Protein backbone atom coordinates (compact mmCIF):
# COMPACT_ATOMS: atom_id res chain seq x y z
CA UNK A 1 17.73 -13.66 -41.03
CA UNK A 2 14.99 -11.92 -39.60
CA UNK A 3 13.07 -13.83 -40.55
CA UNK A 4 15.04 -16.99 -38.69
CA UNK A 5 14.61 -15.53 -35.95
CA UNK A 6 11.19 -14.27 -35.89
CA UNK A 7 10.24 -18.35 -36.31
CA UNK A 8 12.89 -18.68 -33.24
CA UNK A 9 11.10 -16.45 -31.44
CA UNK A 10 7.19 -18.08 -32.44
CA UNK A 11 8.56 -21.06 -31.69
CA UNK A 12 10.04 -20.46 -28.33
CA UNK A 13 6.62 -19.11 -27.15
CA UNK A 14 4.94 -22.52 -28.23
CA UNK A 15 6.88 -24.24 -26.85
CA UNK A 16 6.53 -22.91 -23.57
CA UNK A 17 2.65 -23.09 -23.45
CA UNK A 18 2.14 -19.67 -23.05
CA UNK A 19 0.05 -18.39 -26.37
CA UNK A 20 1.87 -15.77 -28.46
CA UNK A 21 -0.14 -12.60 -28.17
CA UNK A 22 -1.51 -11.72 -31.95
CA UNK A 23 0.43 -13.47 -34.01
CA UNK A 24 -0.86 -11.05 -36.78
CA UNK A 25 -0.02 -7.91 -35.02
CA UNK A 26 3.41 -9.57 -33.79
CA UNK A 27 4.52 -10.68 -36.77
CA UNK A 28 4.62 -7.09 -38.63
CA UNK A 29 5.96 -5.28 -35.03
CA UNK A 30 9.15 -7.84 -35.53
CA UNK A 31 9.25 -7.17 -39.17
CA UNK A 32 9.88 -3.55 -38.70
CA UNK A 33 11.82 -3.50 -35.64
CA UNK A 34 14.85 -6.09 -37.76
CA UNK A 35 14.55 -4.12 -40.75
CA UNK A 36 15.39 -0.42 -38.62
CA UNK A 37 17.84 -2.45 -36.82
CA UNK A 38 19.62 -4.30 -40.10
CA UNK A 39 19.16 -0.93 -41.99
CA UNK A 40 20.99 1.03 -38.77
CA UNK A 41 23.79 -1.54 -38.90
CA UNK A 42 24.14 -1.62 -42.42
CA UNK A 43 24.64 2.80 -41.74
CA UNK A 44 27.43 1.86 -38.80
CA UNK A 45 28.84 -0.65 -40.80
CA UNK A 46 29.56 2.32 -44.35
CA UNK A 47 31.04 4.51 -41.88
CA UNK A 48 33.54 2.09 -40.50
CA UNK A 49 34.35 1.07 -43.96
CA UNK A 50 35.11 5.02 -45.04
CA UNK A 51 36.82 5.46 -41.91
CA UNK A 52 39.02 1.63 -41.81
CA UNK A 53 38.81 0.02 -45.44
CA UNK A 54 40.80 -2.66 -44.27
CA UNK A 55 39.35 -4.61 -41.31
CA UNK A 56 36.22 -2.63 -40.30
CA UNK A 57 33.84 -4.80 -42.33
CA UNK A 58 34.95 -7.92 -40.24
CA UNK A 59 34.85 -5.95 -36.90
CA UNK A 60 31.51 -5.45 -37.41
CA UNK A 61 30.43 -8.97 -38.95
CA UNK A 62 32.24 -9.79 -35.27
CA UNK A 63 29.89 -7.99 -33.94
CA UNK A 64 27.19 -9.13 -35.72
CA UNK A 65 27.80 -12.29 -35.27
CA UNK A 66 27.97 -11.77 -31.29
CA UNK A 67 24.48 -10.24 -31.28
CA UNK A 68 23.01 -12.99 -33.54
CA UNK A 69 23.89 -15.49 -30.71
CA UNK A 70 22.89 -13.39 -28.09
CA UNK A 71 19.26 -12.09 -29.51
CA UNK A 72 17.49 -15.43 -28.75
CA UNK A 73 18.13 -15.91 -25.09
CA UNK A 74 14.99 -13.95 -24.26
CA UNK A 75 13.29 -14.40 -20.81
CA UNK A 76 10.63 -16.94 -21.55
CA UNK A 77 7.95 -15.13 -19.59
CA UNK A 78 7.96 -11.97 -21.62
CA UNK A 79 7.71 -13.57 -24.95
CA UNK A 80 5.67 -10.47 -26.59
CA UNK A 81 8.30 -8.29 -25.52
CA UNK A 82 11.18 -10.39 -27.13
CA UNK A 83 11.89 -9.98 -30.15
CA UNK A 84 12.03 -5.95 -29.65
CA UNK A 85 14.89 -6.50 -27.01
CA UNK A 86 16.62 -9.00 -29.37
CA UNK A 87 16.61 -5.81 -32.24
CA UNK A 88 17.80 -3.78 -29.28
CA UNK A 89 20.94 -6.18 -29.06
CA UNK A 90 21.38 -6.70 -32.62
CA UNK A 91 21.79 -2.55 -33.87
CA UNK A 92 23.85 -2.08 -30.34
CA UNK A 93 26.47 -5.49 -31.05
CA UNK A 94 26.91 -4.16 -34.55
CA UNK A 95 26.82 -0.37 -33.04
CA UNK A 96 30.00 -1.12 -30.89
CA UNK A 97 31.70 -2.81 -33.66
CA UNK A 98 31.31 0.36 -35.77
CA UNK A 99 32.58 2.16 -32.62
CA UNK A 100 35.37 0.08 -32.70
CA UNK A 101 36.54 0.19 -35.80
CA UNK A 102 36.21 4.30 -36.39
CA UNK A 103 38.76 4.05 -33.34
CA UNK A 104 41.16 2.18 -34.72
CA UNK A 105 40.83 4.38 -38.10
CA UNK A 106 41.98 7.02 -35.33
CA UNK A 107 45.63 7.16 -37.72
CA UNK A 108 43.77 7.58 -40.83
CA UNK A 109 43.85 11.00 -43.09
CA UNK A 110 41.90 13.53 -43.89
CA UNK A 111 41.70 16.57 -46.25
CA UNK A 112 43.34 19.81 -45.65
CA UNK A 113 42.73 22.89 -47.08
CA UNK A 114 43.72 22.75 -50.45
CA UNK A 115 43.22 19.32 -51.26
CA UNK A 116 46.30 17.81 -49.55
CA UNK A 117 46.43 14.98 -47.06
CA UNK A 118 46.21 15.56 -43.66
CA UNK A 119 46.46 13.01 -40.59
CA UNK A 120 44.91 12.82 -37.66
CA UNK A 121 44.85 11.72 -34.27
CA UNK A 122 48.28 11.53 -32.65
CA UNK A 123 49.74 12.08 -35.78
CA UNK A 124 47.91 15.43 -36.48
CA UNK A 125 50.25 17.19 -33.66
CA UNK A 126 53.75 14.93 -33.76
CA UNK A 127 55.88 14.31 -36.47
CA UNK A 128 56.09 15.21 -40.04
CA UNK A 129 52.77 14.79 -40.89
CA UNK A 130 51.60 17.57 -37.98
CA UNK A 131 49.84 20.67 -38.50
CA UNK A 132 51.73 23.09 -39.35
CA UNK A 133 51.55 27.36 -38.74
CA UNK A 134 50.39 27.82 -41.92
CA UNK A 135 48.42 24.67 -44.75
CA UNK A 136 51.05 22.85 -46.72
CA UNK A 137 49.66 24.78 -49.86
CA UNK A 138 50.83 27.61 -49.06
CA UNK A 139 54.27 26.11 -47.05
CA UNK A 140 57.34 25.02 -48.16
CA UNK A 141 57.91 22.41 -45.61
CA UNK A 142 61.71 22.92 -46.72
CA UNK A 143 61.58 25.93 -44.81
CA UNK A 144 60.81 24.57 -41.75
CA UNK A 145 64.23 24.36 -39.05
CA UNK A 146 65.69 21.24 -39.03
CA UNK A 147 65.55 21.48 -34.95
CA UNK A 148 61.41 21.82 -35.44
CA UNK A 149 61.03 17.36 -35.98
CA UNK A 150 57.56 17.38 -34.72
CA UNK A 151 58.86 16.15 -31.09
CA UNK A 152 57.46 18.24 -28.96
CA UNK A 153 54.21 19.42 -27.98
CA UNK A 154 52.62 22.37 -29.71
CA UNK A 155 55.34 22.21 -32.50
CA UNK A 156 53.80 24.29 -35.34
CA UNK A 157 57.21 24.79 -38.09
CA UNK A 158 56.95 28.66 -36.71
CA UNK A 159 60.35 30.12 -35.15
CA UNK A 160 60.42 32.65 -38.09
CA UNK A 161 63.38 34.79 -35.37
CA UNK A 162 65.36 31.42 -35.48
CA UNK A 163 65.65 31.50 -31.88
CA UNK A 164 65.64 27.83 -31.70
CA UNK A 165 68.59 26.90 -33.20
CA UNK A 166 69.58 23.00 -32.42
CA UNK A 167 67.11 20.64 -30.57
CA UNK A 168 69.50 21.77 -26.98
CA UNK A 169 68.11 24.90 -27.41
CA UNK A 170 64.39 24.36 -28.39
CA UNK A 171 64.40 22.30 -25.37
CA UNK A 172 65.89 25.29 -23.07
CA UNK A 173 63.32 27.56 -24.26
CA UNK A 174 60.30 25.02 -24.07
CA UNK A 175 61.05 25.05 -20.20
CA UNK A 176 60.96 28.67 -20.62
CA UNK A 177 58.01 28.71 -22.75
CA UNK A 178 55.83 26.05 -20.20
CA UNK A 179 56.46 27.96 -16.74
CA UNK A 180 55.47 31.05 -18.29
CA UNK A 181 52.46 29.39 -19.90
CA UNK A 182 51.34 27.58 -16.13
CA UNK A 183 52.36 31.04 -14.90
CA UNK A 184 49.77 32.99 -17.33
CA UNK A 185 46.90 30.91 -16.81
CA UNK A 186 47.06 30.78 -13.38
CA UNK A 187 46.93 34.52 -13.48
CA UNK A 188 44.52 34.75 -16.51
CA UNK A 189 41.63 33.27 -13.71
CA UNK A 190 43.59 35.32 -10.99
CA UNK A 191 42.48 38.38 -13.04
CA UNK A 192 38.83 37.36 -14.09
CA UNK A 193 37.76 35.39 -10.85
CA UNK A 194 38.13 38.43 -8.25
CA UNK A 195 36.39 41.15 -10.29
CA UNK A 196 33.28 38.43 -11.60
CA UNK A 197 32.96 38.08 -7.78
CA UNK A 198 33.28 41.52 -6.70
CA UNK A 199 31.16 42.34 -9.24
CA UNK A 200 27.90 40.02 -8.41
CA UNK A 201 28.00 40.80 -5.44
CA UNK A 202 31.25 39.23 -2.87
CA UNK A 203 32.01 42.08 -0.16
CA UNK A 204 35.83 42.27 -1.45
CA UNK A 205 38.08 46.03 -2.19
CA UNK A 206 40.36 46.08 -4.97
CA UNK A 207 38.66 43.10 -7.27
CA UNK A 208 39.85 44.81 -10.59
CA UNK A 209 43.66 43.35 -10.74
CA UNK A 210 45.24 46.84 -11.05
CA UNK A 211 43.36 48.93 -8.36
CA UNK A 212 43.92 45.80 -5.67
CA UNK A 213 47.59 47.54 -4.52
CA UNK A 214 45.70 50.77 -4.51
CA UNK A 215 43.29 49.53 -2.29
CA UNK A 216 45.78 48.65 -0.05
CA UNK A 217 48.04 51.66 0.10
CA UNK A 218 45.12 53.87 0.93
CA UNK A 219 44.63 51.61 3.67
CA UNK A 220 43.17 48.82 3.02
CA UNK A 221 43.20 45.34 3.90
CA UNK A 222 43.12 42.65 1.34
CA UNK A 223 40.43 39.67 2.54
CA UNK A 224 41.15 36.00 0.83
CA UNK A 225 39.03 33.79 -0.20
CA UNK A 226 36.53 35.08 -0.95
CA UNK A 227 32.57 33.98 -2.48
CA UNK A 228 29.66 36.04 -3.84
CA UNK A 229 27.94 35.01 0.17
CA UNK A 230 30.24 35.91 2.35
CA UNK A 231 34.39 36.69 2.68
CA UNK A 232 36.62 34.42 5.22
CA UNK A 233 37.50 37.42 7.29
CA UNK A 234 41.49 37.47 7.18
CA UNK A 235 41.78 41.06 6.62
CA UNK A 236 45.92 41.57 5.69
CA UNK A 237 48.33 44.81 5.38
CA UNK A 238 49.88 45.26 2.04
CA UNK A 239 53.12 44.71 4.09
CA UNK A 240 52.42 41.29 5.19
CA UNK A 241 50.92 40.43 2.05
CA UNK A 242 53.89 41.10 -0.07
CA UNK A 243 55.99 39.17 2.36
CA UNK A 244 53.91 36.32 2.63
CA UNK A 245 54.54 35.96 -0.94
CA UNK A 246 58.49 36.85 -1.41
CA UNK A 247 59.04 33.80 1.15
CA UNK A 248 56.55 31.68 -0.59
CA UNK A 249 57.84 32.57 -4.00
CA UNK A 250 61.44 32.79 -3.25
CA UNK A 251 61.34 28.87 -1.69
CA UNK A 252 58.96 27.64 -4.90
CA UNK A 253 61.61 29.15 -6.96
CA UNK A 254 64.37 27.42 -4.96
CA UNK A 255 63.23 24.08 -4.64
CA UNK A 256 62.34 24.18 -8.45
CA UNK A 257 66.07 24.99 -9.49
CA UNK A 258 67.92 22.41 -6.52
CA UNK A 259 65.50 20.00 -7.53
CA UNK A 260 64.70 19.65 -3.49
CA UNK A 261 61.98 20.59 -1.33
CA UNK A 262 60.05 19.66 1.72
CA UNK A 263 57.95 16.82 2.56
CA UNK A 264 54.50 16.62 0.64
CA UNK A 265 51.38 14.80 0.78
CA UNK A 266 48.96 14.40 -2.12
CA UNK A 267 46.08 12.48 -3.03
CA UNK A 268 46.22 8.90 -4.10
CA UNK A 269 50.12 8.68 -3.71
CA UNK A 270 49.71 10.05 0.14
CA UNK A 271 53.44 11.04 1.70
CA UNK A 272 55.98 11.31 -0.12
CA UNK A 273 59.77 12.86 0.03
CA UNK A 274 60.84 15.24 -2.69
CA UNK A 275 62.88 12.59 -3.64
CA UNK A 276 60.25 11.27 -4.98
CA UNK A 277 61.04 13.75 -8.70
CA UNK A 278 64.40 12.61 -8.88
CA UNK A 279 63.19 9.92 -11.38
CA UNK A 280 60.60 11.93 -13.32
CA UNK A 281 60.70 14.30 -15.71
CA UNK A 282 61.50 17.80 -14.71
CA UNK A 283 58.07 19.51 -17.19
CA UNK A 284 56.09 16.53 -16.38
CA UNK A 285 56.62 15.27 -13.23
CA UNK A 286 52.86 13.33 -12.88
CA UNK A 287 53.09 11.44 -9.73
CA UNK A 288 51.35 13.23 -6.92
CA UNK A 289 51.06 16.22 -9.79
CA UNK A 290 48.57 14.01 -11.46
CA UNK A 291 45.98 12.49 -8.21
CA UNK A 292 43.81 11.19 -11.07
CA UNK A 293 45.89 9.71 -13.19
CA UNK A 294 44.76 11.99 -16.57
CA UNK A 295 48.08 11.20 -17.33
CA UNK A 296 48.29 6.99 -17.26
CA UNK A 297 47.17 6.64 -20.50
CA UNK A 298 50.65 7.20 -22.51
CA UNK A 299 48.59 8.41 -25.78
CA UNK A 300 46.00 10.61 -23.45
CA UNK A 301 49.39 11.76 -22.11
CA UNK A 302 50.58 12.96 -25.63
CA UNK A 303 47.46 15.09 -26.23
CA UNK A 304 47.21 16.51 -22.92
CA UNK A 305 50.54 17.94 -23.52
CA UNK A 306 48.93 20.18 -26.81
CA UNK A 307 45.88 20.70 -24.89
CA UNK A 308 48.23 22.41 -22.59
CA UNK A 309 50.35 24.40 -24.35
CA UNK A 310 47.76 25.66 -26.56
CA UNK A 311 45.61 27.09 -24.12
CA UNK A 312 48.99 28.37 -22.31
CA UNK A 313 49.78 30.33 -25.19
CA UNK A 314 46.21 31.46 -25.41
CA UNK A 315 46.53 32.87 -21.50
CA UNK A 316 50.05 34.35 -22.41
CA UNK A 317 47.90 36.08 -25.12
CA UNK A 318 45.10 37.03 -23.20
CA UNK A 319 46.90 38.20 -19.84
CA UNK A 320 49.05 40.98 -22.21
CA UNK A 321 45.62 41.75 -23.44
CA UNK A 322 43.89 42.13 -19.91
CA UNK A 323 47.04 45.09 -19.30
CA UNK A 324 47.01 47.05 -23.04
CA UNK A 325 43.05 47.29 -22.60
CA UNK A 326 42.79 48.11 -19.11
CA UNK A 327 45.30 51.17 -19.63
CA UNK A 328 43.07 52.08 -22.80
CA UNK A 329 39.39 51.39 -20.58
CA UNK A 330 40.37 51.98 -17.71
CA UNK A 331 37.98 48.97 -16.84
CA UNK A 332 39.06 45.12 -15.99
CA UNK A 333 38.47 42.19 -18.66
CA UNK A 334 35.23 41.29 -17.30
CA UNK A 335 33.62 44.68 -16.91
CA UNK A 336 35.04 45.05 -20.72
CA UNK A 337 32.95 42.03 -21.47
CA UNK A 338 29.69 42.47 -19.25
CA UNK A 339 29.26 45.96 -21.39
CA UNK A 340 30.08 44.39 -25.23
CA UNK A 341 27.56 41.62 -24.05
CA UNK A 342 25.24 44.01 -23.04
CA UNK A 343 25.54 45.73 -25.87
CA UNK A 344 27.96 44.27 -28.89
CA UNK A 345 27.35 47.20 -30.86
CA UNK A 346 27.46 49.84 -28.39
CA UNK A 347 30.42 48.71 -26.97
CA UNK A 348 33.36 46.73 -28.75
CA UNK A 349 36.97 48.08 -30.27
CA UNK A 350 36.00 50.77 -32.57
CA UNK A 351 33.70 52.74 -30.39
CA UNK A 352 36.33 52.70 -27.74
CA UNK A 353 39.00 53.37 -29.65
CA UNK A 354 36.74 56.09 -31.74
CA UNK A 355 35.23 57.88 -28.78
CA UNK A 356 37.77 60.95 -27.88
CA UNK A 357 36.89 60.30 -24.10
CA UNK A 358 38.61 57.31 -23.68
CA UNK A 359 41.34 57.85 -25.99
CA UNK A 360 44.32 57.00 -23.42
CA UNK A 361 46.69 60.65 -23.16
CA UNK A 362 50.69 60.01 -23.81
């Protein structure tokens, strides 16, 4: 193949009436370029074969044929650069074909810790082949409750207290879990960010989450929207902040329970009435709540559900850990993290618990 294409390019140079620059040098350059491209294309093909034994070879060959057809069409004014461009097109075509075959191999299986077959792609998170809370070598699948059938995102077959009982109960607890998970993710950010801003120069008071109320009870005011280079001056007393939050949260909860609310606006959707949600899932409504269209692809949406519940569970544990950590150390999570990073061996769980001055008194 390299010899034939090299002859075509040399012939094109003669027909155009332009002398080919240094034929001997160009011969070796073309040969080296095509050998390298063929070697890389072969590696892509072998990689695709391993991921999808059935039709990976056909896909790669189609890409190579397309690259071969496109390769000779080099501009006649740049004969010296044509062989290099043709080689690049050949390699890029084979590489794209290999990537396509790799994507098609998304449902293939891999080996687990104990040599068992383990699914990948969406099968890794949903269905009977999904990942479980223990490797299958240590877990008897017969012990998994029947109502945990892998249809829900984040279902690892774990329910030691048998709280689910049946699919309907599982759906109810899932809605509770998802709501708490979303609040926990907001809470984790709301705990860390103000403290970090205050520690890095923002002119705010009570940035540490458990000190905010005390600062306001002592006559202080709460400035919202603090940033390191300034503060939007909107001092509010504790009574005003409490009243605003009670009204807003009460309204949101009432709208959620009734399924109706005021008119709204969302980028990409524009103005809308609350009845737009009548045809949508209560837990994953999308629409105005997805202005970027992240859930337009069903497979991507299914994967995003898994990511959301996993991050939400982590956030719930993190908020609980923030509370315990603040009780033990008397500091916020950002201060604890900063000290640990500055001195990992001098400031950690063992040194804190082992220090009598830091032990909490009951």
